Short mmCIF file of C-alpha atoms and ligand atoms in Angstrom, two decimals:
data_model
loop_
_atom_site.label_atom_id
_atom_site.label_comp_id
_atom_site.label_asym_id
_atom_site.label_seq_id
_atom_site.Cartn_x
_atom_site.Cartn_y
_atom_site.Cartn_z
CA MET A 1 -85.09 80.13 -5.43
CA ASN A 2 -83.77 77.31 -3.28
CA GLY A 3 -81.07 77.77 -0.62
CA THR A 4 -78.32 76.42 -2.85
CA ALA A 5 -79.00 78.83 -5.68
CA ALA A 6 -79.50 81.71 -3.28
CA ALA A 7 -76.14 81.04 -1.64
CA ARG A 8 -74.38 80.73 -4.97
CA ASP A 9 -75.92 83.81 -6.55
CA SER A 10 -75.45 86.25 -3.71
CA PHE A 11 -71.77 86.22 -2.77
CA PRO A 12 -71.49 89.96 -2.10
CA ASP A 13 -74.64 89.87 0.03
CA VAL A 14 -73.46 86.75 1.84
CA ARG A 15 -70.07 88.28 2.47
CA SER A 16 -71.55 91.43 4.00
CA ALA A 17 -74.09 89.38 5.99
CA LEU A 18 -71.26 87.22 7.35
CA ASP A 19 -69.01 90.17 8.21
CA PRO A 20 -70.36 90.79 11.76
CA LEU A 21 -70.02 87.06 12.49
CA VAL A 22 -66.47 87.02 11.14
CA ARG A 23 -65.40 89.90 13.37
CA PHE A 24 -67.24 88.50 16.40
CA SER A 25 -65.65 85.08 15.85
CA ALA A 26 -62.16 86.58 15.67
CA ARG A 27 -62.68 88.50 18.93
CA VAL A 28 -63.95 85.41 20.73
CA GLY A 29 -61.27 83.19 19.18
CA ARG A 30 -58.47 85.41 20.45
CA ASP A 31 -59.59 85.11 24.04
CA PRO A 32 -57.84 82.07 25.54
CA LEU A 33 -60.32 82.05 28.41
CA LEU A 34 -63.07 81.28 25.87
CA VAL A 35 -61.44 79.34 23.04
CA GLN A 36 -58.36 77.15 22.89
CA ALA A 37 -56.86 76.06 19.55
CA SER A 38 -59.59 75.06 17.09
CA SER A 39 -62.26 74.58 19.75
CA GLY A 40 -65.48 76.55 19.69
CA ASN A 41 -67.64 77.49 16.76
CA THR A 42 -70.04 80.16 15.55
CA SER A 43 -72.84 80.17 13.01
CA ILE A 44 -75.52 82.30 11.39
CA LYS A 45 -78.69 81.22 9.58
CA LEU A 46 -79.32 83.08 6.31
CA ASP A 47 -82.18 82.22 3.95
CA GLY A 48 -82.36 78.55 4.91
CA VAL A 49 -78.58 78.13 4.92
CA LEU A 50 -76.51 77.61 8.06
CA TRP A 51 -73.08 79.23 7.69
CA ILE A 52 -70.89 77.54 10.26
CA LYS A 53 -67.22 77.57 11.20
CA ALA A 54 -65.33 74.77 9.50
CA SER A 55 -63.95 71.87 11.51
CA GLY A 56 -60.37 72.35 12.69
CA ARG A 57 -60.15 76.07 11.89
CA TRP A 58 -59.00 78.47 14.58
CA MET A 59 -61.59 81.16 15.26
CA ALA A 60 -58.71 83.51 16.10
CA ASP A 61 -58.05 83.59 12.34
CA ALA A 62 -61.64 84.30 11.31
CA ASP A 63 -60.86 87.81 10.02
CA ARG A 64 -57.94 86.66 7.87
CA ASP A 65 -58.91 83.18 6.61
CA GLU A 66 -62.09 81.85 5.03
CA MET A 67 -63.63 79.46 7.52
CA PHE A 68 -67.41 79.47 7.18
CA VAL A 69 -69.10 76.70 5.24
CA PRO A 70 -72.73 76.66 4.05
CA VAL A 71 -75.00 73.81 5.09
CA SER A 72 -78.64 73.45 4.05
CA LEU A 73 -80.66 73.78 7.25
CA SER A 74 -83.45 71.55 6.04
CA GLU A 75 -81.01 68.83 5.00
CA ALA A 76 -79.13 69.03 8.30
CA ARG A 77 -82.39 68.64 10.24
CA GLU A 78 -83.46 65.76 8.02
CA GLN A 79 -80.13 63.99 8.48
CA LEU A 80 -80.42 64.47 12.23
CA ASP A 81 -83.97 63.04 12.25
CA ARG A 82 -82.81 60.04 10.21
CA GLN A 83 -79.80 59.56 12.52
CA MET A 84 -77.46 60.00 9.60
CA ASP A 85 -74.00 61.53 9.75
CA LEU A 86 -73.82 65.05 8.42
CA VAL A 87 -73.46 65.14 4.66
CA VAL A 88 -72.76 68.58 3.28
CA ASP A 89 -74.51 69.46 0.02
CA SER A 90 -71.68 69.66 -2.50
CA ALA A 91 -73.48 72.37 -4.47
CA LEU A 92 -73.67 74.49 -1.34
CA SER A 93 -70.00 73.81 -0.58
CA ALA A 94 -69.14 75.07 -4.01
CA ALA A 95 -70.95 78.27 -3.07
CA GLN A 96 -68.31 79.26 -0.53
CA PRO A 97 -67.36 82.79 -1.56
CA THR A 98 -63.61 82.42 -2.09
CA ARG A 99 -62.49 79.01 -0.93
CA SER A 100 -60.44 77.19 -3.52
CA ALA A 101 -60.97 73.54 -4.28
CA ALA A 102 -57.43 72.87 -3.10
CA GLN A 103 -58.42 73.81 0.43
CA PRO A 104 -61.65 71.94 1.14
CA MET A 105 -63.35 72.61 4.44
CA SER A 106 -65.84 70.47 6.27
CA ALA A 107 -68.53 71.72 8.60
CA SER A 108 -67.93 71.59 12.36
CA ILE A 109 -68.78 68.39 14.22
CA GLU A 110 -71.25 70.57 16.15
CA THR A 111 -73.25 71.57 13.04
CA PHE A 112 -76.35 69.68 14.18
CA MET A 113 -76.29 71.53 17.51
CA HIS A 114 -76.32 74.89 15.69
CA ALA A 115 -79.07 73.70 13.36
CA VAL A 116 -81.55 72.64 16.05
CA VAL A 117 -81.76 75.93 17.95
CA PRO A 118 -84.15 78.45 16.37
CA HIS A 119 -81.96 81.49 16.92
CA ARG A 120 -80.19 83.10 13.99
CA VAL A 121 -76.73 83.42 15.59
CA VAL A 122 -75.08 80.80 17.80
CA VAL A 123 -71.68 80.74 19.51
CA HIS A 124 -70.19 77.74 21.30
CA VAL A 125 -67.11 78.28 23.47
CA HIS A 126 -64.96 76.30 25.86
CA SER A 127 -65.09 79.05 28.48
CA VAL A 128 -62.74 78.16 31.32
CA ASN A 129 -65.04 79.85 33.85
CA THR A 130 -68.04 77.86 32.61
CA ILE A 131 -66.14 74.58 32.52
CA ALA A 132 -64.88 75.16 36.07
CA TRP A 133 -68.57 75.12 37.15
CA ALA A 134 -69.70 72.48 34.64
CA VAL A 135 -67.38 69.77 36.02
CA ARG A 136 -68.84 69.94 39.53
CA GLN A 137 -71.16 67.28 40.90
CA ASN A 138 -73.53 70.05 41.99
CA ALA A 139 -73.06 72.14 38.83
CA GLU A 140 -76.74 72.61 38.09
CA SER A 141 -77.60 74.10 41.49
CA GLU A 142 -74.49 76.32 41.54
CA LEU A 143 -75.32 77.58 38.05
CA ALA A 144 -79.00 78.13 38.92
CA GLU A 145 -77.93 80.56 41.61
CA ARG A 146 -75.58 82.49 39.32
CA LEU A 147 -77.65 82.48 36.13
CA SER A 148 -80.94 83.31 37.86
CA GLY A 149 -83.19 85.40 35.61
CA LEU A 150 -81.56 84.24 32.38
CA ARG A 151 -83.26 81.81 29.96
CA TRP A 152 -80.69 79.09 30.52
CA HIS A 153 -80.65 75.30 30.58
CA TRP A 154 -78.26 72.69 31.98
CA ILE A 155 -77.36 69.73 29.77
CA PRO A 156 -75.48 66.91 31.52
CA TYR A 157 -72.53 65.53 29.53
CA VAL A 158 -73.33 63.84 26.25
CA PRO A 159 -70.90 63.34 23.35
CA SER A 160 -70.60 66.04 20.70
CA GLY A 161 -72.40 65.66 17.40
CA ARG A 162 -75.80 64.00 17.15
CA PRO A 163 -76.21 63.06 20.87
CA LEU A 164 -75.62 66.65 22.02
CA ALA A 165 -77.80 68.09 19.26
CA GLY A 166 -80.58 65.68 20.26
CA GLU A 167 -80.52 66.92 23.85
CA MET A 168 -80.51 70.55 22.75
CA GLU A 169 -83.37 69.93 20.35
CA LYS A 170 -85.50 68.54 23.21
CA VAL A 171 -84.89 71.73 25.20
CA ALA A 172 -85.45 74.00 22.19
CA SER A 173 -88.77 72.33 21.36
CA ARG A 174 -90.06 72.71 24.93
CA ARG A 175 -88.64 76.19 25.51
CA PRO A 176 -87.62 77.76 22.20
CA ASP A 177 -86.60 81.00 23.92
CA THR A 178 -83.74 79.26 25.78
CA ASP A 179 -80.65 81.20 24.73
CA VAL A 180 -78.01 79.94 27.18
CA PHE A 181 -77.01 76.27 27.31
CA VAL A 182 -74.41 75.09 29.80
CA LEU A 183 -72.93 71.79 28.65
CA GLY A 184 -71.74 69.48 31.44
CA ASN A 185 -67.98 68.69 31.25
CA HIS A 186 -67.82 70.64 28.03
CA GLY A 187 -68.66 74.35 27.70
CA LEU A 188 -71.20 76.99 26.83
CA VAL A 189 -73.61 77.82 23.98
CA ILE A 190 -75.15 81.29 23.59
CA CYS A 191 -77.84 82.11 21.02
CA GLY A 192 -79.50 85.28 19.77
CA GLU A 193 -80.90 87.13 16.80
CA ASP A 194 -77.69 89.00 15.95
CA CYS A 195 -74.02 89.05 16.85
CA ASN A 196 -74.34 92.05 19.17
CA ALA A 197 -77.05 90.38 21.24
CA VAL A 198 -75.03 87.16 21.45
CA GLU A 199 -71.84 89.00 22.40
CA GLU A 200 -73.65 90.96 25.12
CA LEU A 201 -75.22 87.82 26.56
CA LEU A 202 -71.88 85.98 26.43
CA CYS A 203 -70.27 88.84 28.38
CA GLU A 204 -73.10 88.75 30.93
CA VAL A 205 -72.79 84.98 31.46
CA GLU A 206 -69.00 85.26 31.74
CA ARG A 207 -69.37 88.09 34.26
CA ARG A 208 -71.72 85.98 36.38
CA LEU A 209 -69.60 82.83 36.19
CA ALA A 210 -66.20 84.52 36.61
CA ILE A 211 -63.94 82.85 39.16
CA VAL A 212 -60.67 84.36 40.35
CA PRO A 213 -58.05 81.65 39.78
CA ARG A 214 -56.19 80.34 42.79
CA GLY A 215 -52.60 81.48 43.23
CA ALA A 216 -49.91 78.80 43.05
CA PRO A 217 -46.51 78.39 44.73
CA MET A 218 -43.44 79.38 42.71
CA PRO A 219 -41.82 76.66 40.57
CA ARG A 220 -38.52 75.08 41.64
CA ARG A 221 -36.72 76.56 38.71
CA GLY A 222 -33.26 75.22 39.63
CA LEU A 223 -34.47 71.63 39.67
CA LEU A 224 -36.38 72.07 36.41
CA GLU A 225 -33.31 73.57 34.74
CA GLN A 226 -31.28 70.56 35.87
CA LEU A 227 -33.91 68.28 34.33
CA ALA A 228 -33.83 70.26 31.11
CA CYS A 229 -30.05 69.71 30.90
CA ILE A 230 -30.26 65.93 31.13
CA SER A 231 -33.57 65.21 29.37
CA PRO A 232 -35.50 66.14 26.23
CA TRP A 233 -37.94 68.22 28.32
CA ARG A 234 -37.78 72.02 28.32
CA LEU A 235 -39.09 74.77 30.56
CA PRO A 236 -42.26 76.56 29.36
CA GLU A 237 -42.26 80.24 28.50
CA ILE A 238 -45.71 80.53 30.09
CA GLU A 239 -45.06 80.78 33.82
CA ALA A 240 -48.72 80.05 34.72
CA LEU A 241 -48.36 76.42 33.51
CA HIS A 242 -46.20 75.54 36.52
CA ALA A 243 -49.31 75.69 38.72
CA LEU A 244 -50.16 72.14 37.59
CA GLY A 245 -47.00 70.95 39.35
CA THR A 246 -46.70 73.34 42.28
CA ASP A 247 -50.34 73.52 43.39
CA ALA A 248 -51.44 70.46 45.39
CA THR A 249 -55.14 70.99 44.64
CA SER A 250 -54.51 71.11 40.91
CA ARG A 251 -52.51 67.89 41.05
CA ARG A 252 -55.28 66.20 43.03
CA ILE A 253 -57.88 67.28 40.48
CA LEU A 254 -55.79 66.04 37.54
CA ARG A 255 -55.03 62.75 39.26
CA GLY A 256 -58.78 62.11 39.47
CA GLY A 257 -59.31 61.77 35.73
CA VAL A 258 -60.39 63.65 32.63
CA LEU A 259 -62.48 66.80 33.08
CA TYR A 260 -63.56 67.42 29.48
CA PRO A 261 -63.03 66.00 25.97
CA CYS A 262 -60.27 68.35 24.68
CA GLN A 263 -58.11 67.38 27.67
CA ALA A 264 -58.17 63.74 26.57
CA ILE A 265 -57.94 64.48 22.85
CA PHE A 266 -54.96 66.87 22.95
CA LEU A 267 -53.14 66.08 26.19
CA GLY A 268 -53.74 62.36 26.71
CA GLN A 269 -54.58 60.57 29.93
CA PRO A 270 -53.82 59.87 32.69
CA ALA A 271 -52.08 63.13 33.61
CA PRO A 272 -48.29 62.67 33.30
CA LEU A 273 -47.36 63.21 36.94
CA MET A 274 -43.78 62.47 37.93
CA PRO A 275 -43.30 62.08 41.70
CA CYS A 276 -40.90 64.56 43.28
CA SER A 277 -39.19 61.62 45.01
CA VAL A 278 -37.57 60.52 41.73
CA PRO A 279 -33.89 61.52 41.78
CA VAL A 280 -32.88 63.86 38.98
CA SER A 281 -30.28 61.34 37.84
CA ASP A 282 -33.00 58.73 37.25
CA VAL A 283 -35.12 60.92 35.05
CA ARG A 284 -33.36 60.56 31.72
CA ASP A 285 -34.13 56.88 31.24
CA GLY A 286 -36.48 56.37 34.13
CA VAL A 287 -39.85 57.69 35.17
CA GLY A 288 -39.63 60.81 33.01
CA GLY A 289 -38.97 58.62 30.00
CA GLN A 290 -42.28 56.77 30.25
CA TYR A 291 -44.00 60.05 29.37
CA GLY A 292 -41.70 60.75 26.44
CA HIS A 293 -44.57 60.69 23.92
CA ARG A 294 -46.65 63.18 25.91
CA PRO A 295 -46.65 66.95 25.23
CA PHE A 296 -45.94 67.89 28.84
CA LEU A 297 -44.70 66.48 32.12
CA ILE A 298 -45.81 67.53 35.60
CA VAL A 299 -42.98 67.38 38.12
CA GLU A 300 -44.80 67.17 41.41
CA GLY A 301 -44.07 70.06 43.73
CA SER A 302 -41.73 71.65 41.19
CA GLY A 303 -43.52 72.71 38.03
CA VAL A 304 -44.19 71.70 34.44
CA MET A 305 -41.86 70.73 31.59
CA LEU A 306 -42.78 70.72 27.92
CA SER A 307 -41.89 68.32 25.14
CA GLN A 308 -39.73 69.77 22.37
CA LYS A 309 -42.46 68.54 20.05
CA ILE A 310 -45.43 70.20 21.73
CA THR A 311 -47.72 71.75 19.13
CA ARG A 312 -49.44 75.12 19.35
CA ALA A 313 -52.78 73.35 19.63
CA GLU A 314 -51.55 71.24 22.56
CA LEU A 315 -50.04 74.30 24.25
CA ALA A 316 -53.28 76.25 23.87
CA VAL A 317 -55.31 73.38 25.36
CA LEU A 318 -52.77 72.92 28.20
CA SER A 319 -53.00 76.65 29.03
CA GLY A 320 -56.80 76.34 29.12
CA LEU A 321 -56.55 73.32 31.43
CA VAL A 322 -54.45 75.28 33.92
CA GLU A 323 -57.05 78.06 33.91
CA VAL A 324 -59.84 75.55 34.58
CA VAL A 325 -58.20 73.63 37.43
CA GLN A 326 -57.02 76.84 39.14
CA ARG A 327 -60.71 77.79 39.32
CA ILE A 328 -61.83 74.58 41.07
CA GLY A 329 -61.62 74.77 44.87
CA PRO A 330 -59.89 72.22 47.12
CA SER A 331 -63.16 70.91 48.62
CA THR A 332 -65.08 70.73 45.33
CA SER A 333 -66.56 67.39 44.36
CA VAL A 334 -65.68 66.88 40.70
CA ARG A 335 -67.63 64.91 38.10
CA TYR A 336 -65.08 63.36 35.70
CA LEU A 337 -65.74 61.84 32.31
CA THR A 338 -66.30 58.09 32.67
CA PRO A 339 -63.92 55.62 30.99
CA SER A 340 -66.53 55.02 28.30
CA ASP A 341 -66.97 58.79 27.78
CA VAL A 342 -63.20 59.04 27.29
CA ALA A 343 -63.10 56.03 24.97
CA GLY A 344 -65.84 57.69 22.94
CA VAL A 345 -64.02 60.99 22.52
CA LEU A 346 -60.79 59.20 21.60
CA SER A 347 -62.48 57.20 18.88
CA GLY A 348 -62.91 58.36 15.28
CA ASP A 349 -64.28 61.88 15.67
CA GLY A 350 -61.83 62.88 18.42
CA VAL A 351 -58.84 61.69 16.42
CA ARG A 352 -60.06 63.48 13.28
CA TYR A 353 -60.78 66.65 15.27
CA ARG A 354 -57.27 66.68 16.69
CA ALA A 355 -55.62 66.01 13.33
CA SER A 356 -57.67 68.79 11.79
CA ALA A 357 -56.66 71.26 14.51
CA GLU A 358 -52.98 70.36 14.10
CA ASN A 359 -53.23 70.86 10.34
CA ASN A 360 -54.69 74.31 10.81
CA GLN A 361 -52.35 75.74 13.44
CA SER A 362 -53.26 79.34 14.10
CA ALA A 363 -51.03 81.81 12.32
CA SER A 364 -52.33 84.63 14.50
CA ALA A 365 -50.64 85.49 17.76
CA ILE A 366 -53.19 84.71 20.43
CA SER A 367 -53.65 87.75 22.58
CA ARG A 368 -55.93 89.13 25.20
CA GLU A 369 -58.03 91.71 23.47
CA CYS A 370 -60.37 94.05 25.29
CA PHE A 371 -63.25 91.65 24.87
CA LEU A 372 -64.30 90.82 28.36
CA PRO A 373 -63.63 92.39 31.73
CA GLY A 374 -60.82 89.95 32.48
CA SER A 375 -60.10 87.90 35.51
CA TRP A 376 -57.00 86.67 33.65
CA SER A 377 -53.99 86.49 35.87
CA GLY A 378 -51.71 84.32 33.76
CA GLU A 379 -49.24 85.34 31.12
CA GLU A 380 -50.18 85.75 27.52
CA LEU A 381 -49.75 82.98 25.04
CA HIS A 382 -47.13 83.70 22.44
ZN1 ZN B 1 -67.16 72.01 22.19
#
């Protein structure tokens, strides 16, 4: 029986085989230090079929919404070899256990990356601790010290999709037992034979890479409230966001450029920094106005204001950004995405990825579950 027929004819078996992945994905997806908005993805290989999280779905909702799509492993590998874009077998798509035709799902942009590693279960996360290391000029040597003894590999930044999968395939063919991949200016991939093994290894890597975030001065709430009265901007409910405005190191880091793709895709660039020298009375039609289309505004030395139109996806990514920059020290030499890297992520795939995330806003409250021994010091997302 080929993979298509097997997938179609074994829904109950598929459902029970996917269940551990579904629960694991929901736990990971509800940890804002690992996953923000629709970022991150998980997969499992079953009888020649790769079941992978659909593009734009929020892993936080994995235990309440269908979000895994079947992709023929052999076809994915063939398409990668032929440098083709991923084409999902329509017969396999029809084999999704309960998805209705009215709600089509497409496989994650990272499907090739999941297909090229030999392990059965793969998780990819935008861990803020990992990213805080993976944006450093000396990331590889810092990581070598902390991940010593693990079967890990460093992959300098390459765009998502085929380029990233190609780099991972090279590593996997040389050292097929590699089960930790740290992606420069991007995130983390953990692989294993089952969900428990992957979850344990993810916890171990997070424990080793944990950084206590820097404290930040208090926001100038009075000034921000004045701004809110005379402008469309509002104060955030999440107090931790103000660090981007009150902490000089964070402002310096943001002024330097874009740290990772989701920052550019969801929050725009350059960072919307409004100098503290601008009089409040000039804000309404002045400097603050030039950032009117942006989801947030950094008021230097004072705090952060949000657009009335900020989406949940943008807010989740902004909260992740704060957690990353508060974990990068004042003397750290940062490797930013180049202008051509940024242009690449803002082209077709990045735009589609963002639109897909916005269309699938998480219905679940994002909360800190007892998943990892936390170094979280910020407030919860609501
Ligand atoms: Zn990613």
